[in-house]
Tab-separated table of C-alpha atoms in Angstrom:
chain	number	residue	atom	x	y	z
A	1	UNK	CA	25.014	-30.008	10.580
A	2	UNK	CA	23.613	-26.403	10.429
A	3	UNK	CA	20.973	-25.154	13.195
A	4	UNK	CA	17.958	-23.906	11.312
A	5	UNK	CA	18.562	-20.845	12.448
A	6	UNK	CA	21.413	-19.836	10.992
A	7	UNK	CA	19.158	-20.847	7.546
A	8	UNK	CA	17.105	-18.275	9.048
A	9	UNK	CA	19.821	-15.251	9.189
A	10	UNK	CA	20.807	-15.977	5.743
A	11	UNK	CA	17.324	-15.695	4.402
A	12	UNK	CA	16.410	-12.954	6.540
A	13	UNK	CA	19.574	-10.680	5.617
A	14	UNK	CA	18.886	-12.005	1.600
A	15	UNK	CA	15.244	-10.733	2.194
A	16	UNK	CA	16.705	-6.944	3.527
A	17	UNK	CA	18.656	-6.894	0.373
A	18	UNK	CA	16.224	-7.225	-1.918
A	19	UNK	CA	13.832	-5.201	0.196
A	20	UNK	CA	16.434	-2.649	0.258
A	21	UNK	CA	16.858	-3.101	-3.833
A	22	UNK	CA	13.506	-3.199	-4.292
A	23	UNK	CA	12.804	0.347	-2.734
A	24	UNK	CA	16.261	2.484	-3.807
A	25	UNK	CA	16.346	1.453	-7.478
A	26	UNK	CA	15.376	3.146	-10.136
A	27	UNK	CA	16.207	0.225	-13.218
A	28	UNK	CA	13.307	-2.137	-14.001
A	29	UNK	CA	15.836	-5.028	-14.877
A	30	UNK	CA	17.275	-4.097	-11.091
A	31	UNK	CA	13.590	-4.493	-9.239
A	32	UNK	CA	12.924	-7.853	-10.804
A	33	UNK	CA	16.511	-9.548	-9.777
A	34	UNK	CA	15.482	-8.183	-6.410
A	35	UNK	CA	12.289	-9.561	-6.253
A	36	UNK	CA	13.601	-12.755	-7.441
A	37	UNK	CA	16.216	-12.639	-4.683
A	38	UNK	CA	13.269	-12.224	-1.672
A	39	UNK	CA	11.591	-15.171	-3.422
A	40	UNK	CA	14.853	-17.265	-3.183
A	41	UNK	CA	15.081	-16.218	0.439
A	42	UNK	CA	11.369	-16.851	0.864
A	43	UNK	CA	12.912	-20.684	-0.811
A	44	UNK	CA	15.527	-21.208	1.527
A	45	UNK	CA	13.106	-20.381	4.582
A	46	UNK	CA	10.567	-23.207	3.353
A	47	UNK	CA	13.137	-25.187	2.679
A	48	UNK	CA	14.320	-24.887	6.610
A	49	UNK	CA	11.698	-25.671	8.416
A	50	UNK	CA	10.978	-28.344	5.838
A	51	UNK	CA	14.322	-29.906	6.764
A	52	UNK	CA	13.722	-29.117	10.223
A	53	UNK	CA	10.508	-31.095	10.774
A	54	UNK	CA	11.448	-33.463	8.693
A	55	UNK	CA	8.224	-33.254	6.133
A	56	UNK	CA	8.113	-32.309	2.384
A	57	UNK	CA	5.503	-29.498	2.709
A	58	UNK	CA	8.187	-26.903	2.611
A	59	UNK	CA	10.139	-28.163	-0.882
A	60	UNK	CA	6.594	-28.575	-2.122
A	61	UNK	CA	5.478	-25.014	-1.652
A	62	UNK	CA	9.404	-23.699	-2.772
A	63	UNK	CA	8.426	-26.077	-6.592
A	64	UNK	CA	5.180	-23.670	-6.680
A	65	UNK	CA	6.928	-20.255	-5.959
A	66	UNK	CA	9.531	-21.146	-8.044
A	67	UNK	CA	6.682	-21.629	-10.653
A	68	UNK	CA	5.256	-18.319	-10.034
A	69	UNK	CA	8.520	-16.609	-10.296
A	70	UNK	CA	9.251	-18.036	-13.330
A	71	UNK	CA	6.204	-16.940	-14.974
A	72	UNK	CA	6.868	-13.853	-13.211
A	73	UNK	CA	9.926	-12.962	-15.045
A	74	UNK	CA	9.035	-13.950	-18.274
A	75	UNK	CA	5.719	-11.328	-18.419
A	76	UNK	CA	7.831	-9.222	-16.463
A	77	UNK	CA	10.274	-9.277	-19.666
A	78	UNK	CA	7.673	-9.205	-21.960
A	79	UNK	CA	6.704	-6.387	-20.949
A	80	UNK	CA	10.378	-4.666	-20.343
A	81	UNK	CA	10.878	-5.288	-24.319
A	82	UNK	CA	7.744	-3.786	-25.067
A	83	UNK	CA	8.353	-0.550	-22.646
A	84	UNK	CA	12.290	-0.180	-24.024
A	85	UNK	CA	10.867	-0.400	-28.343
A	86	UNK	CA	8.531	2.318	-27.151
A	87	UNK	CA	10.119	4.537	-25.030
A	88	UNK	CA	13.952	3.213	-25.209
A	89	UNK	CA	14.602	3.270	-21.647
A	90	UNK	CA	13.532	1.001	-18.779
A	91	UNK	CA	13.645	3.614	-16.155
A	92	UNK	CA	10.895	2.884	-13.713
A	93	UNK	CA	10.320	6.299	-13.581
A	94	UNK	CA	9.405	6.728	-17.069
A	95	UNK	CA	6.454	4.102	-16.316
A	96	UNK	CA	3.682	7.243	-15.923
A	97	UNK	CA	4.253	8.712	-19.492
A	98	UNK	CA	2.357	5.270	-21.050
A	99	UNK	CA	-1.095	6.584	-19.863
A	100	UNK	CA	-3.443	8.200	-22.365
């Protein structure tokens, strides 16, 4: 059996990643895999201590953020497929030329 800690690395060096992605790339598609990637890591920590004090509070809260980052993805698609048929790019830093 696995100390929780070593649960803890994993999520915390998962977490830099997509800290790291989130901040360095420029591709919209890029941004959201590493947002989902901190939320997974965000997961695995709940999931942890959950197994670690032996309650279910932790695999509850991981069915709501999974929730959230489901919706998350889809609007954030939405709205990817609507930027690229205007603009035919998903560069983040094309973003500023939609205001009026």
């Amino acid at each position: 059996m696995l100390a929780i800690e070593n649960y803890l690395i994993v999520s915390a060096i998962l977490f830099a990643i997509g800290t790291i992605g989130v901040l360095t790339k420029r591709n919209a598609i890029v941004i959201f895999m590493c947002i989902e990637m901190m939320l997974n890591a965000v997961n695995l920590t709940f999931i942890a201590f959950s197994r670690h004090l032996g309650n279910i509070d932790g695999q509850v809260f991981v069915f709501f953020v999974m929730t959230v980052a489901a919706a998350e993805a889809a609007v954030g698609l939405a709205l990817m497929i609507a930027f690229f048929k205007n603009r035919e790019s998903i560069d983040v830093e094309d973003v500023n030329l939609l205001k009026l």
